[in-house]
Amino acid sequence: MISFYPARPQGCTAPAWDDTYADYAIEPKLNGWRMVIDQLERKVYNRHGERAKFERDILSTLGRTKIASRFLDCEWMGNRTKTGQNTLVVIDVMEPLPYAERRAIFSKLKPLSFEVPDNALLRMPTFKHPRLKAIWAEMEFQNNRAGETIFEGFVMKKDEHYPVLTNPNHNNAEWHKMRIRE
């Protein structure tokens, strides 16, 4: 079974610089709008399962890119922030595969950097645990420089299948998030 809703991480209390998340895949958490793209039907849905307001713009940014998965879990940038206008970041593919296999499906996309460009199609990077504190500081620096919250923190994912959610308001216990700012 494939989830129709994007997996939502469960909040954790504070940054864990110890080895708590050493075995997790760690990605930045962006301040955008979460989207699911159905590539077969060429439709875009928000995280509540409703048709996305900016569907035409999102599909235009995706273009004719071929990612071998019907459903893409993405973040659409530029609505909550001035930074990253019309940039689509592929977070994951909604396939019942382990994390590394899912990532390989869209690995040819250029990774997101700390300076989020406008009008781009990117993939979410994965960070190494020993560098988390320095990466956190860089994300805070970028937020302060921009005068807005672009990076909200980290999402830590266990190396398991993409979670199936049947309710858009439920969080997935296998994914955790640490927030820079509330």
GROMACS .gro file of N, CA and C in nm:
model
  546
    1MET      N    1   0.083  -0.118   0.000
    1MET     CA    2   0.000   0.000   0.000
    1MET      C    3   0.088   0.125   0.000
    2ILE      N    4   0.051   0.222  -0.080
    2ILE     CA    5   0.124   0.348  -0.086
    2ILE      C    6   0.037   0.456  -0.024
    3SER      N    7   0.100   0.539   0.058
    3SER     CA    8   0.030   0.647   0.125
    3SER      C    9  -0.008   0.755   0.026
    4PHE      N   10  -0.124   0.816   0.047
    4PHE     CA   11  -0.163   0.930  -0.035
    4PHE      C   12  -0.115   1.059   0.029
    5TYR      N   13  -0.086   1.056   0.159
    5TYR     CA   14  -0.043   1.174   0.231
    5TYR      C   15   0.108   1.167   0.255
    6PRO      N   16   0.177   1.281   0.249
    6PRO     CA   17   0.321   1.278   0.277
    6PRO      C   18   0.345   1.248   0.424
    7ALA      N   19   0.450   1.173   0.451
    7ALA     CA   20   0.483   1.138   0.590
    7ALA      C   21   0.520   1.263   0.667
    8ARG      N   22   0.463   1.278   0.785
    8ARG     CA   23   0.491   1.393   0.871
    8ARG      C   24   0.574   1.346   0.989
    9PRO      N   25   0.689   1.408   1.011
    9PRO     CA   26   0.772   1.364   1.123
    9PRO      C   27   0.714   1.404   1.257
   10GLN      N   28   0.749   1.327   1.357
   10GLN     CA   29   0.708   1.352   1.495
   10GLN      C   30   0.812   1.445   1.559
   11GLY      N   31   0.767   1.543   1.632
   11GLY     CA   32   0.859   1.637   1.696
   11GLY      C   33   0.938   1.572   1.808
   12CYS      N   34   1.061   1.617   1.825
   12CYS     CA   35   1.140   1.575   1.941
   12CYS      C   36   1.178   1.702   2.017
   13THR      N   37   1.223   1.687   2.137
   13THR     CA   38   1.236   1.801   2.227
   13THR      C   39   1.345   1.901   2.191
   14ALA      N   40   1.466   1.856   2.170
   14ALA     CA   41   1.576   1.949   2.149
   14ALA      C   42   1.680   1.886   2.057
   15PRO      N   43   1.770   1.966   2.004
   15PRO     CA   44   1.875   1.908   1.920
   15PRO      C   45   1.951   1.798   1.992
   16ALA      N   46   1.971   1.689   1.924
   16ALA     CA   47   2.043   1.575   1.981
   16ALA      C   48   2.179   1.566   1.912
   17TRP      N   49   2.281   1.620   1.977
   17TRP     CA   50   2.414   1.619   1.916
   17TRP      C   51   2.488   1.491   1.951
   18ASP      N   52   2.432   1.410   2.040
   18ASP     CA   53   2.496   1.283   2.074
   18ASP      C   54   2.468   1.181   1.963
   19ASP      N   55   2.484   1.055   1.991
   19ASP     CA   56   2.466   0.951   1.889
   19ASP      C   57   2.323   0.902   1.874
   20THR      N   58   2.226   0.973   1.931
   20THR     CA   59   2.086   0.932   1.924
   20THR      C   60   2.042   0.904   1.780
   21TYR      N   61   2.083   0.987   1.687
   21TYR     CA   62   2.040   0.974   1.548
   21TYR      C   63   2.153   0.931   1.454
   22ALA      N   64   2.255   0.867   1.507
   22ALA     CA   65   2.369   0.826   1.425
   22ALA      C   66   2.329   0.729   1.314
   23ASP      N   67   2.226   0.648   1.335
   23ASP     CA   68   2.184   0.550   1.235
   23ASP      C   69   2.069   0.598   1.147
   24TYR      N   70   2.033   0.723   1.158
   24TYR     CA   71   1.923   0.779   1.080
   24TYR      C   72   1.978   0.856   0.959
   25ALA      N   73   1.897   0.865   0.855
   25ALA     CA   74   1.925   0.958   0.746
   25ALA      C   75   1.873   1.094   0.792
   26ILE      N   76   1.954   1.197   0.776
   26ILE     CA   77   1.918   1.329   0.828
   26ILE      C   78   1.912   1.428   0.712
   27GLU      N   79   1.800   1.499   0.705
   27GLU     CA   80   1.776   1.595   0.598
   27GLU      C   81   1.734   1.728   0.659
   28PRO      N   82   1.755   1.840   0.586
   28PRO     CA   83   1.704   1.967   0.638
   28PRO      C   84   1.552   1.970   0.630
   29LYS      N   85   1.491   2.048   0.718
   29LYS     CA   86   1.347   2.072   0.713
   29LYS      C   87   1.329   2.213   0.661
   30LEU      N   88   1.260   2.226   0.549
   30LEU     CA   89   1.239   2.355   0.484
   30LEU      C   90   1.106   2.417   0.524
   31ASN      N   91   1.097   2.547   0.511
   31ASN     CA   92   0.975   2.621   0.540
   31ASN      C   93   0.900   2.646   0.410
   32GLY      N   94   0.847   2.540   0.355
   32GLY     CA   95   0.771   2.550   0.230
   32GLY      C   96   0.636   2.483   0.246
   33TRP      N   97   0.573   2.458   0.134
   33TRP     CA   98   0.444   2.387   0.134
   33TRP      C   99   0.469   2.245   0.089
   34ARG      N  100   0.424   2.151   0.169
   34ARG     CA  101   0.441   2.009   0.139
   34ARG      C  102   0.343   1.969   0.031
   35MET      N  103   0.390   1.896  -0.068
   35MET     CA  104   0.310   1.856  -0.183
   35MET      C  105   0.334   1.709  -0.217
   36VAL      N  106   0.233   1.647  -0.274
   36VAL     CA  107   0.246   1.515  -0.334
   36VAL      C  108   0.214   1.533  -0.482
   37ILE      N  109   0.306   1.489  -0.565
   37ILE     CA  110   0.284   1.498  -0.709
   37ILE      C  111   0.255   1.358  -0.761
   38ASP      N  112   0.142   1.344  -0.828
   38ASP     CA  113   0.105   1.221  -0.897
   38ASP      C  114   0.152   1.240  -1.041
   39GLN      N  115   0.267   1.180  -1.073
   39GLN     CA  116   0.325   1.199  -1.206
   39GLN      C  117   0.241   1.136  -1.317
   40LEU      N  118   0.174   1.026  -1.287
   40LEU     CA  119   0.092   0.959  -1.388
   40LEU      C  120  -0.026   1.047  -1.428
   41GLU      N  121  -0.097   1.100  -1.331
   41GLU     CA  122  -0.215   1.182  -1.357
   41GLU      C  123  -0.181   1.330  -1.379
   42ARG      N  124  -0.055   1.368  -1.352
   42ARG     CA  125  -0.012   1.509  -1.361
   42ARG      C  126  -0.100   1.598  -1.274
   43LYS      N  127  -0.113   1.554  -1.147
   43LYS     CA  128  -0.190   1.629  -1.048
   43LYS      C  129  -0.102   1.651  -0.925
   44VAL      N  130  -0.129   1.761  -0.856
   44VAL     CA  131  -0.053   1.795  -0.736
   44VAL      C  132  -0.150   1.816  -0.621
   45TYR      N  133  -0.115   1.757  -0.506
   45TYR     CA  134  -0.199   1.765  -0.387
   45TYR      C  135  -0.121   1.824  -0.271
   46ASN      N  136  -0.189   1.901  -0.185
   46ASN     CA  137  -0.124   1.951  -0.065
   46ASN      C  138  -0.119   1.838   0.039
   47ARG      N  139  -0.064   1.867   0.156
   47ARG     CA  140  -0.046   1.760   0.255
   47ARG      C  141  -0.177   1.710   0.314
   48HIS      N  142  -0.287   1.778   0.285
   48HIS     CA  143  -0.419   1.735   0.331
   48HIS      C  144  -0.493   1.654   0.226
   49GLY      N  145  -0.431   1.631   0.111
   49GLY     CA  146  -0.494   1.552   0.006
   49GLY      C  147  -0.583   1.632  -0.087
   50GLU      N  148  -0.579   1.765  -0.077
   50GLU     CA  149  -0.659   1.851  -0.165
   50GLU      C  150  -0.573   1.899  -0.281
   51ARG      N  151  -0.634   1.927  -0.394
   51ARG     CA  152  -0.560   1.977  -0.510
   51ARG      C  153  -0.485   2.104  -0.471
   52ALA      N  154  -0.361   2.111  -0.514
   52ALA     CA  155  -0.273   2.223  -0.479
   52ALA      C  156  -0.310   2.350  -0.553
   53LYS      N  157  -0.299   2.459  -0.481
   53LYS     CA  158  -0.331   2.591  -0.534
   53LYS      C  159  -0.238   2.629  -0.651
   54PHE      N  160  -0.112   2.592  -0.645
   54PHE     CA  161  -0.014   2.630  -0.745
   54PHE      C  162   0.023   2.511  -0.836
   55GLU      N  163  -0.075   2.426  -0.866
   55GLU     CA  164  -0.049   2.304  -0.942
   55GLU      C  165   0.022   2.332  -1.075
   56ARG      N  166  -0.026   2.428  -1.150
   56ARG     CA  167   0.033   2.456  -1.281
   56ARG      C  168   0.180   2.497  -1.268
   57ASP      N  169   0.210   2.584  -1.170
   57ASP     CA  170   0.348   2.628  -1.149
   57ASP      C  171   0.438   2.512  -1.104
   58ILE      N  172   0.385   2.428  -1.018
   58ILE     CA  173   0.462   2.314  -0.967
   58ILE      C  174   0.492   2.216  -1.081
   59LEU      N  175   0.391   2.184  -1.161
   59LEU     CA  176   0.412   2.093  -1.273
   59LEU      C  177   0.507   2.154  -1.377
   60SER      N  178   0.501   2.286  -1.394
   60SER     CA  179   0.592   2.353  -1.486
   60SER      C  180   0.736   2.340  -1.436
   61THR      N  181   0.758   2.357  -1.306
   61THR     CA  182   0.892   2.344  -1.250
   61THR      C  183   0.941   2.199  -1.261
   62LEU      N  184   0.852   2.103  -1.238
   62LEU     CA  185   0.889   1.962  -1.254
   62LEU      C  186   0.925   1.933  -1.399
   63GLY      N  187   0.856   2.000  -1.491
   63GLY     CA  188   0.885   1.984  -1.633
   63GLY      C  189   0.867   1.841  -1.680
   64ARG      N  190   0.955   1.801  -1.767
   64ARG     CA  191   0.950   1.665  -1.823
   64ARG      C  192   1.048   1.571  -1.754
   65THR      N  193   1.091   1.609  -1.637
   65THR     CA  194   1.183   1.525  -1.560
   65THR      C  195   1.120   1.388  -1.538
   66LYS      N  196   1.199   1.285  -1.557
   66LYS     CA  197   1.151   1.148  -1.538
   66LYS      C  198   1.209   1.092  -1.408
   67ILE      N  199   1.124   1.080  -1.309
   67ILE     CA  200   1.161   1.015  -1.183
   67ILE      C  201   1.075   0.890  -1.175
   68ALA      N  202   1.139   0.776  -1.163
   68ALA     CA  203   1.071   0.647  -1.173
   68ALA      C  204   0.989   0.612  -1.050
   69SER      N  205   0.891   0.696  -1.022
   69SER     CA  206   0.797   0.672  -0.914
   69SER      C  207   0.671   0.750  -0.947
   70ARG      N  208   0.558   0.692  -0.922
   70ARG     CA  209   0.434   0.764  -0.953
   70ARG      C  210   0.415   0.884  -0.860
   71PHE      N  211   0.440   0.864  -0.729
   71PHE     CA  212   0.414   0.970  -0.632
   71PHE      C  213   0.543   1.027  -0.575
   72LEU      N  214   0.556   1.160  -0.583
   72LEU     CA  215   0.672   1.230  -0.529
   72LEU      C  216   0.629   1.311  -0.406
   73ASP      N  217   0.707   1.302  -0.301
   73ASP     CA  218   0.689   1.381  -0.180
   73ASP      C  219   0.782   1.501  -0.195
   74CYS      N  220   0.725   1.622  -0.202
   74CYS     CA  221   0.802   1.742  -0.235
   74CYS      C  222   0.772   1.859  -0.143
   75GLU      N  223   0.857   1.958  -0.151
   75GLU     CA  224   0.838   2.085  -0.081
   75GLU      C  225   0.840   2.195  -0.187
   76TRP      N  226   0.735   2.278  -0.189
   76TRP     CA  227   0.723   2.390  -0.282
   76TRP      C  228   0.763   2.516  -0.207
   77MET      N  229   0.866   2.582  -0.254
   77MET     CA  230   0.921   2.698  -0.185
   77MET      C  231   0.869   2.830  -0.242
   78GLY      N  232   0.876   2.933  -0.159
   78GLY     CA  233   0.847   3.067  -0.205
   78GLY      C  234   0.711   3.122  -0.168
   79ASN      N  235   0.631   3.049  -0.095
   79ASN     CA  236   0.503   3.101  -0.052
   79ASN      C  237   0.508   3.150   0.092
   80ARG      N  238   0.584   3.084   0.175
   80ARG     CA  239   0.603   3.130   0.313
   80ARG      C  240   0.726   3.219   0.326
   81THR      N  241   0.811   3.213   0.226
   81THR     CA  242   0.936   3.289   0.227
   81THR      C  243   0.954   3.362   0.095
   82LYS      N  244   1.039   3.463   0.096
   82LYS     CA  245   1.078   3.529  -0.029
   82LYS      C  246   1.185   3.445  -0.100
   83THR      N  247   1.259   3.370  -0.022
   83THR     CA  248   1.367   3.286  -0.073
   83THR      C  249   1.310   3.164  -0.144
   84GLY      N  250   1.372   3.128  -0.256
   84GLY     CA  251   1.336   3.004  -0.325
   84GLY      C  252   1.205   3.010  -0.403
   85GLN      N  253   1.170   3.126  -0.454
   85GLN     CA  254   1.045   3.140  -0.531
   85GLN      C  255   1.038   3.034  -0.641
   86ASN      N  256   0.926   2.962  -0.645
   86ASN     CA  257   0.899   2.860  -0.748
   86ASN      C  258   1.007   2.753  -0.757
   87THR      N  259   1.063   2.716  -0.644
   87THR     CA  260   1.159   2.606  -0.639
   87THR      C  261   1.091   2.484  -0.580
   88LEU      N  262   1.107   2.373  -0.649
   88LEU     CA  263   1.050   2.246  -0.606
   88LEU      C  264   1.164   2.156  -0.558
   89VAL      N  265   1.152   2.108  -0.434
   89VAL     CA  266   1.253   2.020  -0.377
   89VAL      C  267   1.190   1.883  -0.357
   90VAL      N  268   1.244   1.783  -0.425
   90VAL     CA  269   1.196   1.645  -0.408
   90VAL      C  270   1.257   1.592  -0.278
   91ILE      N  271   1.168   1.559  -0.185
   91ILE     CA  272   1.210   1.508  -0.055
   91ILE      C  273   1.227   1.356  -0.061
   92ASP      N  274   1.133   1.289  -0.126
   92ASP     CA  275   1.132   1.143  -0.124
   92ASP      C  276   1.038   1.094  -0.234
   93VAL      N  277   1.043   0.965  -0.260
   93VAL     CA  278   0.943   0.901  -0.345
   93VAL      C  279   0.861   0.810  -0.254
   94MET      N  280   0.734   0.804  -0.280
   94MET     CA  281   0.643   0.731  -0.191
   94MET      C  282   0.630   0.586  -0.235
   95GLU      N  283   0.740   0.515  -0.216
   95GLU     CA  284   0.750   0.375  -0.256
   95GLU      C  285   0.778   0.288  -0.134
   96PRO      N  286   0.731   0.164  -0.133
   96PRO     CA  287   0.759   0.074  -0.021
   96PRO      C  288   0.900   0.014  -0.033
   97LEU      N  289   0.999   0.101  -0.027
   97LEU     CA  290   1.140   0.064  -0.040
   97LEU      C  291   1.219   0.123   0.075
   98PRO      N  292   1.335   0.066   0.109
   98PRO     CA  293   1.421   0.128   0.210
   98PRO      C  294   1.470   0.264   0.161
   99TYR      N  295   1.513   0.346   0.255
   99TYR     CA  296   1.554   0.484   0.227
   99TYR      C  297   1.656   0.493   0.114
  100ALA      N  298   1.764   0.418   0.121
  100ALA     CA  299   1.870   0.429   0.020
  100ALA      C  300   1.818   0.397  -0.120
  101GLU      N  301   1.730   0.300  -0.132
  101GLU     CA  302   1.674   0.266  -0.263
  101GLU      C  303   1.581   0.375  -0.313
  102ARG      N  304   1.504   0.437  -0.224
  102ARG     CA  305   1.418   0.548  -0.265
  102ARG      C  306   1.503   0.665  -0.313
  103ARG      N  307   1.609   0.697  -0.240
  103ARG     CA  308   1.696   0.809  -0.277
  103ARG      C  309   1.762   0.788  -0.414
  104ALA      N  310   1.797   0.666  -0.444
  104ALA     CA  311   1.863   0.636  -0.572
  104ALA      C  312   1.771   0.671  -0.690
  105ILE      N  313   1.642   0.664  -0.671
  105ILE     CA  314   1.546   0.690  -0.778
  105ILE      C  315   1.554   0.835  -0.827
  106PHE      N  316   1.586   0.929  -0.738
  106PHE     CA  317   1.592   1.069  -0.781
  106PHE      C  318   1.729   1.133  -0.756
  107SER      N  319   1.831   1.049  -0.747
  107SER     CA  320   1.966   1.096  -0.715
  107SER      C  321   2.029   1.183  -0.824
  108LYS      N  322   1.977   1.179  -0.944
  108LYS     CA  323   2.036   1.259  -1.053
  108LYS      C  324   1.999   1.407  -1.045
  109LEU      N  325   1.899   1.439  -0.963
  109LEU     CA  326   1.864   1.580  -0.945
  109LEU      C  327   1.975   1.650  -0.866
  110LYS      N  328   1.996   1.776  -0.894
  110LYS     CA  329   2.095   1.856  -0.821
  110LYS      C  330   2.048   1.871  -0.677
  111PRO      N  331   2.141   1.855  -0.579
  111PRO     CA  332   2.099   1.868  -0.438
  111PRO      C  333   2.078   2.014  -0.398
  112LEU      N  334   1.988   2.035  -0.305
  112LEU     CA  335   1.965   2.165  -0.243
  112LEU      C  336   2.092   2.206  -0.170
  113SER      N  337   2.127   2.335  -0.177
  113SER     CA  338   2.238   2.388  -0.101
  113SER      C  339   2.183   2.484   0.005
  114PHE      N  340   2.270   2.547   0.081
  114PHE     CA  341   2.224   2.642   0.183
  114PHE      C  342   2.165   2.768   0.121
  115GLU      N  343   2.207   2.800   0.002
  115GLU     CA  344   2.151   2.916  -0.067
  115GLU      C  345   2.047   2.865  -0.166
  116VAL      N  346   1.920   2.877  -0.131
  116VAL     CA  347   1.810   2.821  -0.209
  116VAL      C  348   1.780   2.913  -0.328
  117PRO      N  349   1.799   2.864  -0.451
  117PRO     CA  350   1.773   2.947  -0.568
  117PRO      C  351   1.624   2.956  -0.601
  118ASP      N  352   1.589   3.049  -0.685
  118ASP     CA  353   1.453   3.059  -0.739
  118ASP      C  354   1.442   2.970  -0.862
  119ASN      N  355   1.321   2.927  -0.894
  119ASN     CA  356   1.290   2.856  -1.019
  119ASN      C  357   1.379   2.736  -1.044
  120ALA      N  358   1.391   2.649  -0.945
  120ALA     CA  359   1.479   2.533  -0.958
  120ALA      C  360   1.405   2.405  -0.922
  121LEU      N  361   1.457   2.295  -0.973
  121LEU     CA  362   1.413   2.160  -0.936
  121LEU      C  363   1.533   2.094  -0.870
  122LEU      N  364   1.519   2.061  -0.742
  122LEU     CA  365   1.631   2.009  -0.663
  122LEU      C  366   1.587   1.886  -0.585
  123ARG      N  367   1.685   1.819  -0.526
  123ARG     CA  368   1.656   1.710  -0.434
  123ARG      C  369   1.706   1.747  -0.296
  124MET      N  370   1.644   1.689  -0.196
  124MET     CA  371   1.683   1.712  -0.059
  124MET      C  372   1.817   1.643  -0.033
  125PRO      N  373   1.915   1.712   0.027
  125PRO     CA  374   2.041   1.646   0.060
  125PRO      C  375   2.028   1.562   0.187
  126THR      N  376   2.124   1.475   0.208
  126THR     CA  377   2.132   1.396   0.331
  126THR      C  378   2.260   1.438   0.402
  127PHE      N  379   2.252   1.461   0.533
  127PHE     CA  380   2.366   1.506   0.611
  127PHE      C  381   2.425   1.392   0.692
  128LYS      N  382   2.552   1.406   0.723
  128LYS     CA  383   2.622   1.311   0.810
  128LYS      C  384   2.609   1.357   0.954
  129HIS      N  385   2.581   1.264   1.042
  129HIS     CA  386   2.557   1.296   1.183
  129HIS      C  387   2.668   1.376   1.250
  130PRO      N  388   2.796   1.343   1.233
  130PRO     CA  389   2.900   1.419   1.304
  130PRO      C  390   2.905   1.568   1.269
  131ARG      N  391   2.845   1.609   1.159
  131ARG     CA  392   2.848   1.749   1.117
  131ARG      C  393   2.721   1.826   1.153
  132LEU      N  394   2.629   1.765   1.223
  132LEU     CA  395   2.499   1.828   1.247
  132LEU      C  396   2.507   1.963   1.317
  133LYS      N  397   2.591   1.975   1.417
  133LYS     CA  398   2.599   2.101   1.490
  133LYS      C  399   2.645   2.215   1.398
  134ALA      N  400   2.743   2.189   1.313
  134ALA     CA  401   2.793   2.291   1.219
  134ALA      C  402   2.686   2.323   1.114
  135ILE      N  403   2.615   2.223   1.069
  135ILE     CA  404   2.510   2.244   0.968
  135ILE      C  405   2.396   2.325   1.030
  136TRP      N  406   2.361   2.294   1.153
  136TRP     CA  407   2.258   2.370   1.225
  136TRP      C  408   2.297   2.518   1.231
  137ALA      N  409   2.424   2.545   1.265
  137ALA     CA  410   2.472   2.683   1.274
  137ALA      C  411   2.464   2.751   1.137
  138GLU      N  412   2.497   2.680   1.032
  138GLU     CA  413   2.489   2.738   0.896
  138GLU      C  414   2.345   2.767   0.858
  139MET      N  415   2.254   2.679   0.893
  139MET     CA  416   2.113   2.703   0.862
  139MET      C  417   2.062   2.826   0.938
  140GLU      N  418   2.101   2.841   1.064
  140GLU     CA  419   2.063   2.960   1.140
  140GLU      C  420   2.123   3.086   1.077
  141PHE      N  421   2.249   3.077   1.032
  141PHE     CA  422   2.313   3.191   0.966
  141PHE      C  423   2.236   3.230   0.841
  142GLN      N  424   2.198   3.133   0.759
  142GLN     CA  425   2.123   3.161   0.636
  142GLN      C  426   1.987   3.224   0.667
  143ASN      N  427   1.921   3.174   0.770
  143ASN     CA  428   1.792   3.231   0.811
  143ASN      C  429   1.810   3.377   0.854
  144ASN      N  430   1.911   3.403   0.936
  144ASN     CA  431   1.935   3.539   0.984
  144ASN      C  432   1.973   3.632   0.868
  145ARG      N  433   2.055   3.584   0.779
  145ARG     CA  434   2.098   3.664   0.663
  145ARG      C  435   1.978   3.701   0.576
  146ALA      N  436   1.887   3.606   0.557
  146ALA     CA  437   1.769   3.631   0.473
  146ALA      C  438   1.661   3.708   0.548
  147GLY      N  439   1.669   3.711   0.679
  147GLY     CA  440   1.567   3.778   0.758
  147GLY      C  441   1.436   3.701   0.761
  148GLU      N  442   1.442   3.572   0.740
  148GLU     CA  443   1.324   3.486   0.742
  148GLU      C  444   1.367   3.342   0.770
  149THR      N  445   1.273   3.260   0.807
  149THR     CA  446   1.304   3.120   0.835
  149THR      C  447   1.289   3.039   0.707
  150ILE      N  448   1.402   3.003   0.649
  150ILE     CA  449   1.407   2.916   0.531
  150ILE      C  450   1.421   2.772   0.579
  151PHE      N  451   1.515   2.752   0.670
  151PHE     CA  452   1.543   2.619   0.726
  151PHE      C  453   1.482   2.613   0.866
  152GLU      N  454   1.395   2.514   0.887
  152GLU     CA  455   1.327   2.500   1.016
  152GLU      C  456   1.399   2.403   1.110
  153GLY      N  457   1.491   2.325   1.059
  153GLY     CA  458   1.561   2.228   1.143
  153GLY      C  459   1.598   2.106   1.063
  154PHE      N  460   1.591   1.989   1.128
  154PHE     CA  461   1.627   1.862   1.065
  154PHE      C  462   1.510   1.764   1.071
  155VAL      N  463   1.508   1.673   0.975
  155VAL     CA  464   1.419   1.557   0.979
  155VAL      C  465   1.511   1.435   0.978
  156MET      N  466   1.490   1.346   1.074
  156MET     CA  467   1.568   1.224   1.085
  156MET      C  468   1.478   1.106   1.047
  157LYS      N  469   1.524   1.028   0.950
  157LYS     CA  470   1.445   0.916   0.900
  157LYS      C  471   1.515   0.784   0.926
  158LYS      N  472   1.441   0.688   0.979
  158LYS     CA  473   1.494   0.552   0.991
  158LYS      C  474   1.501   0.492   0.851
  159ASP      N  475   1.594   0.401   0.832
  159ASP     CA  476   1.610   0.338   0.701
  159ASP      C  477   1.506   0.226   0.685
  160GLU      N  478   1.383   0.269   0.663
  160GLU     CA  479   1.273   0.175   0.646
  160GLU      C  480   1.190   0.218   0.527
  161HIS      N  481   1.084   0.144   0.498
  161HIS     CA  482   0.994   0.178   0.388
  161HIS      C  483   0.929   0.313   0.412
  162TYR      N  484   0.887   0.376   0.303
  162TYR     CA  485   0.815   0.502   0.316
  162TYR      C  486   0.687   0.474   0.396
  163PRO      N  487   0.661   0.552   0.501
  163PRO     CA  488   0.545   0.525   0.586
  163PRO      C  489   0.411   0.550   0.518
  164VAL      N  490   0.315   0.471   0.554
  164VAL     CA  491   0.179   0.486   0.501
  164VAL      C  492   0.096   0.562   0.606
  165LEU      N  493   0.040   0.674   0.563
  165LEU     CA  494  -0.048   0.750   0.651
  165LEU      C  495  -0.190   0.745   0.595
  166THR      N  496  -0.284   0.724   0.682
  166THR     CA  497  -0.424   0.724   0.640
  166THR      C  498  -0.497   0.849   0.686
  167ASN      N  499  -0.426   0.934   0.761
  167ASN     CA  500  -0.483   1.059   0.809
  167ASN      C  501  -0.375   1.166   0.796
  168PRO      N  502  -0.403   1.276   0.727
  168PRO     CA  503  -0.300   1.378   0.706
  168PRO      C  504  -0.254   1.449   0.832
  169ASN      N  505  -0.326   1.434   0.941
  169ASN     CA  506  -0.289   1.501   1.066
  169ASN      C  507  -0.207   1.413   1.159
  170HIS      N  508  -0.184   1.289   1.121
  170HIS     CA  509  -0.104   1.199   1.204
  170HIS      C  510   0.044   1.214   1.171
  171ASN      N  511   0.126   1.196   1.271
  171ASN     CA  512   0.271   1.199   1.253
  171ASN      C  513   0.322   1.056   1.248
  172ASN      N  514   0.434   1.039   1.179
  172ASN     CA  515   0.497   0.909   1.169
  172ASN      C  516   0.601   0.896   1.280
  173ALA      N  517   0.588   0.796   1.363
  173ALA     CA  518   0.678   0.778   1.477
  173ALA      C  519   0.820   0.740   1.436
  174GLU      N  520   0.841   0.697   1.313
  174GLU     CA  521   0.975   0.656   1.268
  174GLU      C  522   1.057   0.773   1.214
  175TRP      N  523   0.994   0.886   1.188
  175TRP     CA  524   1.064   1.006   1.144
  175TRP      C  525   1.052   1.109   1.255
  176HIS      N  526   1.160   1.177   1.285
  176HIS     CA  527   1.161   1.278   1.390
  176HIS      C  528   1.204   1.411   1.332
  177LYS      N  529   1.164   1.521   1.397
  177LYS     CA  530   1.209   1.653   1.353
  177LYS      C  531   1.260   1.733   1.472
  178MET      N  532   1.366   1.807   1.445
  178MET     CA  533   1.419   1.903   1.542
  178MET      C  534   1.401   2.040   1.479
  179ARG      N  535   1.348   2.133   1.554
  179ARG     CA  536   1.322   2.266   1.500
  179ARG      C  537   1.423   2.368   1.552
  180ILE      N  538   1.468   2.454   1.460
  180ILE     CA  539   1.554   2.567   1.496
  180ILE      C  540   1.470   2.669   1.572
  181ARG      N  541   1.355   2.699   1.514
  181ARG     CA  542   1.264   2.798   1.574
  181ARG      C  543   1.123   2.740   1.573
  182GLU      N  544   1.047   2.775   1.672
  182GLU     CA  545   0.906   2.731   1.676
  182GLU      C  546   0.820   2.834   1.612
   0.00000   0.00000   0.00000
